[in-house]
Coordinates of C-alpha atoms in Angstrom, one line a residue:
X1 CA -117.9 320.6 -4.0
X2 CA -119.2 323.8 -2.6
X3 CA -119.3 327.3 -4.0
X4 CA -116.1 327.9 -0.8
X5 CA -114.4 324.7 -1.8
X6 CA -114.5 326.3 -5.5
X7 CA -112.9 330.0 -4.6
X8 CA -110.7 328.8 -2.1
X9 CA -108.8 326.1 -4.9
X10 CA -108.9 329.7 -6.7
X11 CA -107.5 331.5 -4.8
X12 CA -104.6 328.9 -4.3
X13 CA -104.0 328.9 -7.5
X14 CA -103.6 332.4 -7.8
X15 CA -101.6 332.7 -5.1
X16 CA -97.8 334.0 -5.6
X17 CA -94.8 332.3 -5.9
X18 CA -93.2 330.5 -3.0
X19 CA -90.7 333.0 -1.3
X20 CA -87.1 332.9 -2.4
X21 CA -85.0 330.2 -1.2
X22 CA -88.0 328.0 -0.5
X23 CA -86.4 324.6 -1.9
X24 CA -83.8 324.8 0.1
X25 CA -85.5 325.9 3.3
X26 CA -87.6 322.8 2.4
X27 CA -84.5 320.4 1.9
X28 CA -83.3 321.6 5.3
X29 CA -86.7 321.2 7.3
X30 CA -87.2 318.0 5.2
X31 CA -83.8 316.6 6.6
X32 CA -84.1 317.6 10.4
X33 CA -88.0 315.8 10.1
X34 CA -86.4 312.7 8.6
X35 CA -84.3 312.1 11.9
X36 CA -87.4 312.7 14.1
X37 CA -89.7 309.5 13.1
X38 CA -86.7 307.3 12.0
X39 CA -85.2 307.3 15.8
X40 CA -88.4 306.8 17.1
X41 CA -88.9 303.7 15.4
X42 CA -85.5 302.6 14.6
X43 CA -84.0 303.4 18.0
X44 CA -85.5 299.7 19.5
X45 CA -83.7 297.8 17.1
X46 CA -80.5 299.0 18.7
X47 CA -81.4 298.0 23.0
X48 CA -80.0 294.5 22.9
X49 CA -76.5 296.1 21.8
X50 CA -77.0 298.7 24.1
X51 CA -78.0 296.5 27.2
X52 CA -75.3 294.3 26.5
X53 CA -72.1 296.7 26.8
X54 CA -74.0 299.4 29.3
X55 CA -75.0 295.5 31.4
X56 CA -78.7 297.9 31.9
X57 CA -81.3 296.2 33.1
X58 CA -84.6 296.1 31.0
X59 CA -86.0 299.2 32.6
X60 CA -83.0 301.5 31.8
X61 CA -83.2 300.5 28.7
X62 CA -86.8 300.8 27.8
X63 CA -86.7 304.3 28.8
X64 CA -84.4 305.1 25.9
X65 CA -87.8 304.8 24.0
X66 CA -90.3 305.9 26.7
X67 CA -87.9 309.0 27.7
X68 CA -87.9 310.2 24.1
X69 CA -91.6 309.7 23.0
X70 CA -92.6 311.7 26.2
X71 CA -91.0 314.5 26.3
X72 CA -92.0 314.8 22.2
X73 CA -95.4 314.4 23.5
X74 CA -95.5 317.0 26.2
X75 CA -93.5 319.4 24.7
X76 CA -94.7 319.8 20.8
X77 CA -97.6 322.2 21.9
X78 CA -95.7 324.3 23.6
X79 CA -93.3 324.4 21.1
X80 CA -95.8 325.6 18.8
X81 CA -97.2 328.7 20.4
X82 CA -93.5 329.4 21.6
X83 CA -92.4 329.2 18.1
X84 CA -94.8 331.5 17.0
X85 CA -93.9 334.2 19.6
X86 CA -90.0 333.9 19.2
X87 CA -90.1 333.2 15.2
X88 CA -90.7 329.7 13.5
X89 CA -86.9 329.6 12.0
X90 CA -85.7 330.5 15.5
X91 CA -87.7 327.7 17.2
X92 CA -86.3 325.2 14.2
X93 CA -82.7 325.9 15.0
X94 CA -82.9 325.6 18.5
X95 CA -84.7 322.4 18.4
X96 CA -82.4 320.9 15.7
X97 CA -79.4 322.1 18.4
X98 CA -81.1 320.1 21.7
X99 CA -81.3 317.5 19.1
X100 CA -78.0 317.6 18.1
X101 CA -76.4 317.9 21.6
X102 CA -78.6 315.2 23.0
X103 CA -77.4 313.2 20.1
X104 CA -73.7 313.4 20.8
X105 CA -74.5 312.6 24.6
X106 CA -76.0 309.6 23.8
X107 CA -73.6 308.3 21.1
X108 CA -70.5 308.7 23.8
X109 CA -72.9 307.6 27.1
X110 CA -71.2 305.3 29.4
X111 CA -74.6 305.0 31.5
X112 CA -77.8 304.4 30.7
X113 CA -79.5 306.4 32.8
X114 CA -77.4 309.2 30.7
X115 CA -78.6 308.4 27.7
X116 CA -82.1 308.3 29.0
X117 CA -82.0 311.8 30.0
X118 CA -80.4 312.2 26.5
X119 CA -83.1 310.9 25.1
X120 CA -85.8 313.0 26.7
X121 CA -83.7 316.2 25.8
X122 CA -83.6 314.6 22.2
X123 CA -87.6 314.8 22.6
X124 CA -87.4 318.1 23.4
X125 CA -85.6 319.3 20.5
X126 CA -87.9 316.6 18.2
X127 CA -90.8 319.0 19.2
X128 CA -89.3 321.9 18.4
X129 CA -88.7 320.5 14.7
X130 CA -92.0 319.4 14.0
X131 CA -94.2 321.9 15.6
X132 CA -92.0 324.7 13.9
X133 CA -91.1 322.4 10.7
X134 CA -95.1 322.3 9.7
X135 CA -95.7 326.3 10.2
X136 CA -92.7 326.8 8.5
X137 CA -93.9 325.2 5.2
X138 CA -97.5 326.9 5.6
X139 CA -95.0 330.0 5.4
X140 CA -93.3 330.1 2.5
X141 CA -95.1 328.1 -0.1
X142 CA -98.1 328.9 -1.4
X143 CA -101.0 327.6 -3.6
X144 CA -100.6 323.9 -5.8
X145 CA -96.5 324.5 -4.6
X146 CA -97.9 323.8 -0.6
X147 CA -99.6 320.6 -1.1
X148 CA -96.4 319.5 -3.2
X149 CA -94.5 320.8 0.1
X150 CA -96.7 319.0 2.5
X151 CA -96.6 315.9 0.5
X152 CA -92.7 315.7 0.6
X153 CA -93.4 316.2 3.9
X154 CA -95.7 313.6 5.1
X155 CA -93.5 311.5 2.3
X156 CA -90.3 312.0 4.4
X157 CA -91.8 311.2 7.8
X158 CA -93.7 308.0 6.7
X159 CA -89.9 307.1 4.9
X160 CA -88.3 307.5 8.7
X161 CA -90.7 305.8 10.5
X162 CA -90.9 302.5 7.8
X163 CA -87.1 302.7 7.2
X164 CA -86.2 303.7 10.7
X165 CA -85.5 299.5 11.8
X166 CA -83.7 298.9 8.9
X167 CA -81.5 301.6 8.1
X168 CA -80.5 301.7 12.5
X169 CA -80.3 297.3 11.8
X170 CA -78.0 298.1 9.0
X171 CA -76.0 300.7 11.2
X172 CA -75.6 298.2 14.1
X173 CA -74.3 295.1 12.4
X174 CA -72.1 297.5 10.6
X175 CA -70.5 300.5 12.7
X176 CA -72.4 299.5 16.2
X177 CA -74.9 301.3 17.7
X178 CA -73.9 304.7 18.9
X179 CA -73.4 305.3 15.1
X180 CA -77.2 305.6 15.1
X181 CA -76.7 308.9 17.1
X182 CA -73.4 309.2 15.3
X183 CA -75.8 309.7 11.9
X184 CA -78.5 311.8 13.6
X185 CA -75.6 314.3 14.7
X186 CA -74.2 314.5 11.4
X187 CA -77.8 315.0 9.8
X188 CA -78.7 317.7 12.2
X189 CA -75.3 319.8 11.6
X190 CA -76.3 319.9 8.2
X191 CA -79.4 321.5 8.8
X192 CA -78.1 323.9 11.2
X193 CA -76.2 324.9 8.4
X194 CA -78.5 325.5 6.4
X195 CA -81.0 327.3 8.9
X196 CA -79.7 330.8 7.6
X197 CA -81.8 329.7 4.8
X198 CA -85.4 329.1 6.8
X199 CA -84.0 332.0 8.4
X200 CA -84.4 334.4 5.1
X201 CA -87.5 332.9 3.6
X202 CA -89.4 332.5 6.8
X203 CA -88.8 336.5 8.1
X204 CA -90.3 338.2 10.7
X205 CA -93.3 336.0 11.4
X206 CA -93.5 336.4 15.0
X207 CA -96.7 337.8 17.3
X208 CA -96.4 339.9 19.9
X209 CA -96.1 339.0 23.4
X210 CA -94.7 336.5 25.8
X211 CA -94.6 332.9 26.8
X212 CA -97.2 331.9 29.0
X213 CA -95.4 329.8 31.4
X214 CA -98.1 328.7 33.9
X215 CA -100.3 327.2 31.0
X216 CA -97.2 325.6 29.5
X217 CA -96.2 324.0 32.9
X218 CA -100.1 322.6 33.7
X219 CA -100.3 321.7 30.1
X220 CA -96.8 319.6 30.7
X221 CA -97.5 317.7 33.7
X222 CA -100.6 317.0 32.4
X223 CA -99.6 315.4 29.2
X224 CA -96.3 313.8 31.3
X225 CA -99.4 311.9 33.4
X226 CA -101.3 311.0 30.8
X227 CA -98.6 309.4 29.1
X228 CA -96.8 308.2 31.8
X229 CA -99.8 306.4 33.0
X230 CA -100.1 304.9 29.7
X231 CA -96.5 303.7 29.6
X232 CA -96.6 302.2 32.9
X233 CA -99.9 301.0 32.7
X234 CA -99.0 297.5 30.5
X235 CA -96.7 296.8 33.3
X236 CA -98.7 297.5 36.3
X237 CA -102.1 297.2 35.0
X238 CA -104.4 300.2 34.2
X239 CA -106.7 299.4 36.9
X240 CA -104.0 299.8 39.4
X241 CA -103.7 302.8 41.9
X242 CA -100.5 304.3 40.7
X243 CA -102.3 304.2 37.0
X244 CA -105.2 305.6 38.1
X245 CA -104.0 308.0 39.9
X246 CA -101.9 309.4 36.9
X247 CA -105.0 309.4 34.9
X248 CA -106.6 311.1 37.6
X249 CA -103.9 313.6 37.9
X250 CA -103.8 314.2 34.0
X251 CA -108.1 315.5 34.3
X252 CA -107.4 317.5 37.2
X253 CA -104.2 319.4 35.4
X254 CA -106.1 319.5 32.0
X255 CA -109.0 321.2 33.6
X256 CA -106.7 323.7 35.4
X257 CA -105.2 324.3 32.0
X258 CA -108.4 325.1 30.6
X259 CA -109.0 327.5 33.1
X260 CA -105.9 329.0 33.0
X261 CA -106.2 329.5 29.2
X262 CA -109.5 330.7 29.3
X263 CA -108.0 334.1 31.6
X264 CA -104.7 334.8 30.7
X265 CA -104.3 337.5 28.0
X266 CA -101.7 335.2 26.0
X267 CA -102.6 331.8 26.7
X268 CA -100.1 329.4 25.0
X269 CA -103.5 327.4 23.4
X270 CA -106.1 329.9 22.1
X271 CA -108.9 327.8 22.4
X272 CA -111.2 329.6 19.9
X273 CA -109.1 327.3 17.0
X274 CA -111.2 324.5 19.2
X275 CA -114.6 326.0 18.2
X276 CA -113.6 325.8 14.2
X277 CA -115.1 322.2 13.5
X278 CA -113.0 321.5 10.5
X279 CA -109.9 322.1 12.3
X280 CA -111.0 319.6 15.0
X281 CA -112.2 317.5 12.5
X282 CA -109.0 317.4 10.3
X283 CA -107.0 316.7 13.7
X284 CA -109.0 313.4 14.3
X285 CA -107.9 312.5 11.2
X286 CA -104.7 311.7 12.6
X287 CA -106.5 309.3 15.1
X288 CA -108.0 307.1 13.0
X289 CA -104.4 307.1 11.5
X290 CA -103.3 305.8 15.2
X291 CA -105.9 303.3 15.5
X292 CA -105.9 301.8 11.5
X293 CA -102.2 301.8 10.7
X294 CA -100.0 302.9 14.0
X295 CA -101.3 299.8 15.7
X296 CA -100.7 297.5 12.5
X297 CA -97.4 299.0 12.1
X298 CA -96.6 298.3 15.5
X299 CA -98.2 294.5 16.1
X300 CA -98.2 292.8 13.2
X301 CA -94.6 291.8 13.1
X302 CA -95.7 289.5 15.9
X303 CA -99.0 288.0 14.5
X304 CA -97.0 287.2 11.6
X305 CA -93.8 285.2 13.3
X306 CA -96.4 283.8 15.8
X307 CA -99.4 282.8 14.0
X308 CA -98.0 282.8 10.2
X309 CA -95.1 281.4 11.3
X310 CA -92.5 283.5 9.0
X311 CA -89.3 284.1 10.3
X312 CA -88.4 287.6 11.2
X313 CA -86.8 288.8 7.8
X314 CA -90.1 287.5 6.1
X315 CA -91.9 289.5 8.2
X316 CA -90.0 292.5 7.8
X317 CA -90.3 292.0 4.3
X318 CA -94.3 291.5 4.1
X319 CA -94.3 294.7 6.3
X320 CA -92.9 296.5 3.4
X321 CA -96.4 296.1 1.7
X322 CA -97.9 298.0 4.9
X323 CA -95.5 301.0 4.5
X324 CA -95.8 301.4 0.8
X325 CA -98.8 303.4 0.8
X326 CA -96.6 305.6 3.6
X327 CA -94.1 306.3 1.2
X328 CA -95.9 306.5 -2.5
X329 CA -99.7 308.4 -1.4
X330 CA -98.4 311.5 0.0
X331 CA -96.7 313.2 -3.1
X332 CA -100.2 311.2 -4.9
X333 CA -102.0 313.0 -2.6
X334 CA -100.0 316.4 -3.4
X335 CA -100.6 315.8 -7.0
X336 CA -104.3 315.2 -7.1
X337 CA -104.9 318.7 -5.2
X338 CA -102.8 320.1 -7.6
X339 CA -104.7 318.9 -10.0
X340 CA -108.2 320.0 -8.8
X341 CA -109.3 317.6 -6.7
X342 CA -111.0 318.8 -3.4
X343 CA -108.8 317.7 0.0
X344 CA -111.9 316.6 1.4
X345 CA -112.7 314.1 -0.8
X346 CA -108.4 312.5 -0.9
X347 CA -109.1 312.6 2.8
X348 CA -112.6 310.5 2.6
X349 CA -110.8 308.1 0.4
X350 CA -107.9 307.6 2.8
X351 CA -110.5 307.0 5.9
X352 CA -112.5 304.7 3.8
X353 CA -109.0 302.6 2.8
X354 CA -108.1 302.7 6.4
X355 CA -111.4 301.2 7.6
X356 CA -112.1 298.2 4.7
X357 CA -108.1 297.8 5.1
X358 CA -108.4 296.7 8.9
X359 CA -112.1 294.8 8.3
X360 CA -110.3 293.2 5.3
X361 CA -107.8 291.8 7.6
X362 CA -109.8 289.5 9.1
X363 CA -108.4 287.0 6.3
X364 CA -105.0 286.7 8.1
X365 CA -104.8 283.3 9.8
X366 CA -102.6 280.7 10.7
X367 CA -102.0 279.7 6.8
X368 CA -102.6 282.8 4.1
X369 CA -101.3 283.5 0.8
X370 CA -99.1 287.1 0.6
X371 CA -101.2 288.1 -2.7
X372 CA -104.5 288.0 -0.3
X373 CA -102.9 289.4 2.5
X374 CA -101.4 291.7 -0.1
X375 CA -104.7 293.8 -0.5
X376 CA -105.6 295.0 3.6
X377 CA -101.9 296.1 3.6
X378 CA -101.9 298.2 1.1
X379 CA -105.0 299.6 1.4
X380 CA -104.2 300.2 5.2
X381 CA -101.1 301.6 4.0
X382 CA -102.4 304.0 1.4
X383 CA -105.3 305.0 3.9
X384 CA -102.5 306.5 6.4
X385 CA -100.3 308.0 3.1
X386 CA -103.0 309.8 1.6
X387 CA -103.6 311.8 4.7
X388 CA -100.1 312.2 5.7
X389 CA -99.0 315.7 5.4
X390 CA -102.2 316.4 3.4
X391 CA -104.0 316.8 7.0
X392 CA -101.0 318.7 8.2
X393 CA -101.5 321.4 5.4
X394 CA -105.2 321.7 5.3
X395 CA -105.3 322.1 9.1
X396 CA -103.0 324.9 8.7
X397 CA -105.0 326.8 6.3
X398 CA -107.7 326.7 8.8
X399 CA -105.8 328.4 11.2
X400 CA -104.7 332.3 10.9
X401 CA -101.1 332.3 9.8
X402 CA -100.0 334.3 13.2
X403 CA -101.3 331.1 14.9
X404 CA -99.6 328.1 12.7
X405 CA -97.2 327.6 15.1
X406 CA -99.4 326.8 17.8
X407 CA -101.7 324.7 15.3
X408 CA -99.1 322.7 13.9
X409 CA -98.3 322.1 18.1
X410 CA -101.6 321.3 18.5
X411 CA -102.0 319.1 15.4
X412 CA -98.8 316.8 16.4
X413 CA -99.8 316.5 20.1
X414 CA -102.9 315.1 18.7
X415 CA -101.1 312.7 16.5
X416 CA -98.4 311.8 19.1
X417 CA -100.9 311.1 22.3
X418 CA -103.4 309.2 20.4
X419 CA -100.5 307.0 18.5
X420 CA -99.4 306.2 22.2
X421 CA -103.4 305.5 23.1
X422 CA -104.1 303.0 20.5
X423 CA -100.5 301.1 20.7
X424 CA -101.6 301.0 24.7
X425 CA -104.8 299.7 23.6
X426 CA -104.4 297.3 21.2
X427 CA -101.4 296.0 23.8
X428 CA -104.3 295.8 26.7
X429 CA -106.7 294.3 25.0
X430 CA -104.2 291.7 23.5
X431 CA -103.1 291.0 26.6
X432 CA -106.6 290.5 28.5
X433 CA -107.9 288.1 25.6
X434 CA -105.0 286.0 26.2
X435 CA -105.4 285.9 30.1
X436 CA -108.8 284.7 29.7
X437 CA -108.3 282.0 26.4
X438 CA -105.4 280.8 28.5
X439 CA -107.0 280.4 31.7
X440 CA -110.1 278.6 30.0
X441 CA -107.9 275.9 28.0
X442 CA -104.3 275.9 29.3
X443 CA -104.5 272.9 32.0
X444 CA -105.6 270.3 29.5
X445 CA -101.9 271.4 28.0
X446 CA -99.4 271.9 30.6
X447 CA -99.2 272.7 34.5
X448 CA -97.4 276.7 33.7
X449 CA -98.5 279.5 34.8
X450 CA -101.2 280.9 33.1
X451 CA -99.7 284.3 33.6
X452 CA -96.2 283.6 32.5
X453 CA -97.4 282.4 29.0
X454 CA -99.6 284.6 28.7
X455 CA -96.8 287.1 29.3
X456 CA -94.5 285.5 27.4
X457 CA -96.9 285.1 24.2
X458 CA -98.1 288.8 24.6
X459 CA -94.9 289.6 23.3
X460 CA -95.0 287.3 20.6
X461 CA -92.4 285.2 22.4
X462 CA -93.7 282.0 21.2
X463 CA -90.8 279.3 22.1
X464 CA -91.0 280.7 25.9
X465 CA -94.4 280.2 26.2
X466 CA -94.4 277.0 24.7
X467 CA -91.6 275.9 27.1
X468 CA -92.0 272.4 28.5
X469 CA -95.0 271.2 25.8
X470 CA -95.6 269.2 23.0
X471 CA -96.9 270.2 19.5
X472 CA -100.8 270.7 20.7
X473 CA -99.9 273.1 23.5
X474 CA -98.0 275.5 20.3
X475 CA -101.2 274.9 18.6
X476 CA -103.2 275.9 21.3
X477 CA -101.5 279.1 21.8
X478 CA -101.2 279.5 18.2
X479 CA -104.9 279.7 18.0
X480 CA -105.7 281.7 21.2
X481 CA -103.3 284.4 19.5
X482 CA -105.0 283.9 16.3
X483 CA -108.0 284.7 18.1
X484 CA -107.5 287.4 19.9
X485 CA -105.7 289.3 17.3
X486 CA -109.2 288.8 15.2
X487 CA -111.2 290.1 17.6
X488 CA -108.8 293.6 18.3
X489 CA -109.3 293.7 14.5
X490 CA -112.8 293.9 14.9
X491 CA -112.4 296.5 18.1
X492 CA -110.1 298.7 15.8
X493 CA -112.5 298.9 12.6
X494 CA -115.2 299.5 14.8
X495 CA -113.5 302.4 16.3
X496 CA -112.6 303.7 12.7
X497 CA -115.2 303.9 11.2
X498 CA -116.9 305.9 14.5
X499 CA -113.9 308.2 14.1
X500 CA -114.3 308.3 10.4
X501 CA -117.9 309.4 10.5
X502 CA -117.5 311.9 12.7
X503 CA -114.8 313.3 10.8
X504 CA -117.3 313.4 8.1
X505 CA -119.8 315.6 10.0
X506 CA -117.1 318.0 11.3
X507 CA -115.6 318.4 7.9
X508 CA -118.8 319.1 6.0
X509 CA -119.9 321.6 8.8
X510 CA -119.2 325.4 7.8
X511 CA -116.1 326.5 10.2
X512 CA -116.6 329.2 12.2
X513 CA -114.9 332.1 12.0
X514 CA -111.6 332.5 14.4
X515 CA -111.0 335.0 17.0
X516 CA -108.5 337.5 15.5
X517 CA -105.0 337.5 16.9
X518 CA -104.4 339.6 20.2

């Protein structure tokens, strides 16, 4: 540990008290984050009840998920700088109350296409929460009491993203699903409540001057091509025009960003926080996150019902042994800065877990025992809970406090795009192996289309693909997913530990010193 690492965990511990009324500034942040990640994962367990009385199509209702994780996307920078010019508890409230009123839209929508615009709004206001949420923690804690914050904090979001199926599964069979809105709207008037609270420990923390619309707009569009070109490009193929023309649109918006940002007196992105490695490097942090554990999280449900041939509840249940580390490491984490030890070194051991967890997967196969598979799980699992909320605070700290708004903005938009990157990959990739396994072996099996199944088995949707042969066609498929899924394994630990080393570099280059605040 250096002679700065040294006086910097000094001067934390020195540091005064957490401002009056901080616990329950924290509770009330804490419980408007929980809704964020639990809807985005547990809002897909409720389509097929949704499709069913709305009679949507499957489009509609994908873009009750697409709709949502957009517009969180696109907007969470811009919340961030806005939230530092207008006040971080003033930016909280207003995104708990677009929250809160897309909420009750969608839990009394008669149309899907209502609820989809619901949804986006719902985005909107998710943005708000978590870009202001984060600087409003860096705010009023200080010191051991911060990382204790930030642990909760990464705590409660890895709790609503692993118990975001189940708890909205739960709320379905039970009360049907508009209660799942019906709960978000009853969580987010408690906070609102409570925001006089943020509003008194937080105080005047805004900077002067004024939004920077034309930056925010490019920086918009230029996030809403990105991702919509990686939402629609699993449908209509990333090499086709209308794909590539997003992605094309998405370079030519983010360079006219960059210019703009680069003249304007107030730009809503000051780009110096780009030129301070350790920020940069604490940020791809997250990414390694999106390709170890987001794409696990997200596809191994399948492998397991497909390949291991566990039944759903199994699955969900083996799953559990992925999210532990989600919900356990970040107050460990929190604790072991307390206690002295440097955040760069909890935050080499998390990379390093991530990386041996995903080459240590390479044991699953068609027949496995749960106390081997047992060890990559939870060391994937602890690899993305040691860094949760950890990252969020130390990259925080890097920033002047005038500018944590826009940091934490910066910090999410990170996290968010390259979650949606890796699932896109890992879904391409799974997707092109199969087309080509299939199209080598599937006519010594049965006369379907090559495409179909491969379709069909893409999704994990074994018995369609299967449809019409005998016991060696499911083996062959069996084995072709098997396969594949070995080889993205190999793609994604490859691609980790690249990510992980230069992460290493950045965070054991001395930062630079910022650009004061305008």
């Amino acid at each position: 540990m250096s002679a700065t690492e040294d006086l910097a965990i000094a001067d934390r511990a020195a540091a005064p008290p957490a401002a009056k009324g901080a616990g329950l500034t924290l509770a009330v942040v804490l419980l408007a984050v929980f809704v964020v990640p639990s809807s985005i994962s547990g809002t897909a367990v409720a389509l097929p009840a949704m499709g069913a009385e709305l009679d949507s199509g499957a489009a509609g209702l994908q873009w009750v998920v697409n709709a949502f994780n957009l517009a969180f996307a696109c907007c969470t920078l811009a919340w961030g700088s806005i939230a530092d010019l207008i006040g971080r508890g003033k930016a909280f409230a207003i995104g708990a109350g677009l929250y809160l009123l897309a909420s009750v839209a969608s839990a009394v929508g008669t149309n899907i296409y209502l609820i989809d615009a619901a949804r986006a709004l719902a985005g909107i206001g998710g943005a708000a929460i978590f870009a202001s949420g984060g600087a409003i923690i860096s705010t009023v804690f200080t010191g051991a009491a911060r990382a204790r914050a930030f642990g909760l904090f990464g705590t409660v979001a890895g709790v609503g993203v692993a118990l975001g199926p189940s708890l909205s599964g739960a709320i379905v069979d039970t009360l049907g699903w508009r209660w799942i809105f019906g709960v978000h709207v009853l969580a987010l008037t408690l906070a609102l409540l409570g925001s006089p609270a943020v509003f008194r420990a937080v105080g005047d923390q805004r900077r002067a001057g004024r939004v920077d619309t034309v930056g925010t707009a490019l920086f918009i569009l230029a996030m809403l091509s990105l991702m919509t070109g990686i939402v629609q490009g699993g449908e209509w193929g990333f090499a086709s025009p209308a794909v590539l023309g997003f992605f094309t649109g998405f370079l030519v918006l983010l360079g006219a960003f960059v210019v703009v940002q680069q003249r304007v007196a107030q730009p809503m992105l000051d780009l110096s926080v780009l030129r301070d490695r350790r920020f940069v490097g604490l940020c791809l942090v997250t990414v390694v996150a999106s390709f170890g554990f987001v794409t696990m999280l997200t596809y191994l449900p399948s492998y397991l019902t497909t390949v291991g041939g566990r039944s759903t509840a199994t699955a969900g249940v083996l799953m559990v042994l992925l999210t532990l580390g989600v919900l356990v490491c970040p107050l460990l984490a929190g604790k072991l800065v307390a206690k002295g030890v440097p955040p760069r070194t909890v935050i080499y051991v998390s990379l390093a877990c991530l990386v041996v967890g995903d080459a240590t997967a390479l044991v699953f196969g068609p027949s496995f025992s749960v106390a081997v598979v047992a060890v990559p799980l939870l060391l994937i699992g602890a690899g993305m809970g040691l860094s949760a909320g950890l990252v969020d605070g130390q990259a925080l700290d890097a920033v002047p406090a005038e500018k944590a708004g826009m940091a934490a903005g910066l910090l999410n938009t990170v996290r968010l795009g390259s979650e949606a990157i890796a699932v896109a990959v890992y879904g391409a990739l799974l997707a092109g192996l199969l087309r080509g396994a299939l199209a080598d072996g599937l006519a010594a099996h049965t006369a379907a289309d090559p495409a179909r199944v491969a379709g069909d088995l893409a999704t994990g949707n074994l018995t369609a693909a299967a449809q019409g042969g005998g016991a060696e066609l499911t083996g062959f498929l069996v084995s072709s997913y098997d396969g594949a899924f070995h080889t993205i394994l190999m793609v994604l630990t490859g691609v980790c530990l690249v990510l992980s080393l230069v992460v290493v570099i950045l965070l054991r280059t001395p930062a630079k010193q910022l650009t004061p605040a305008r």
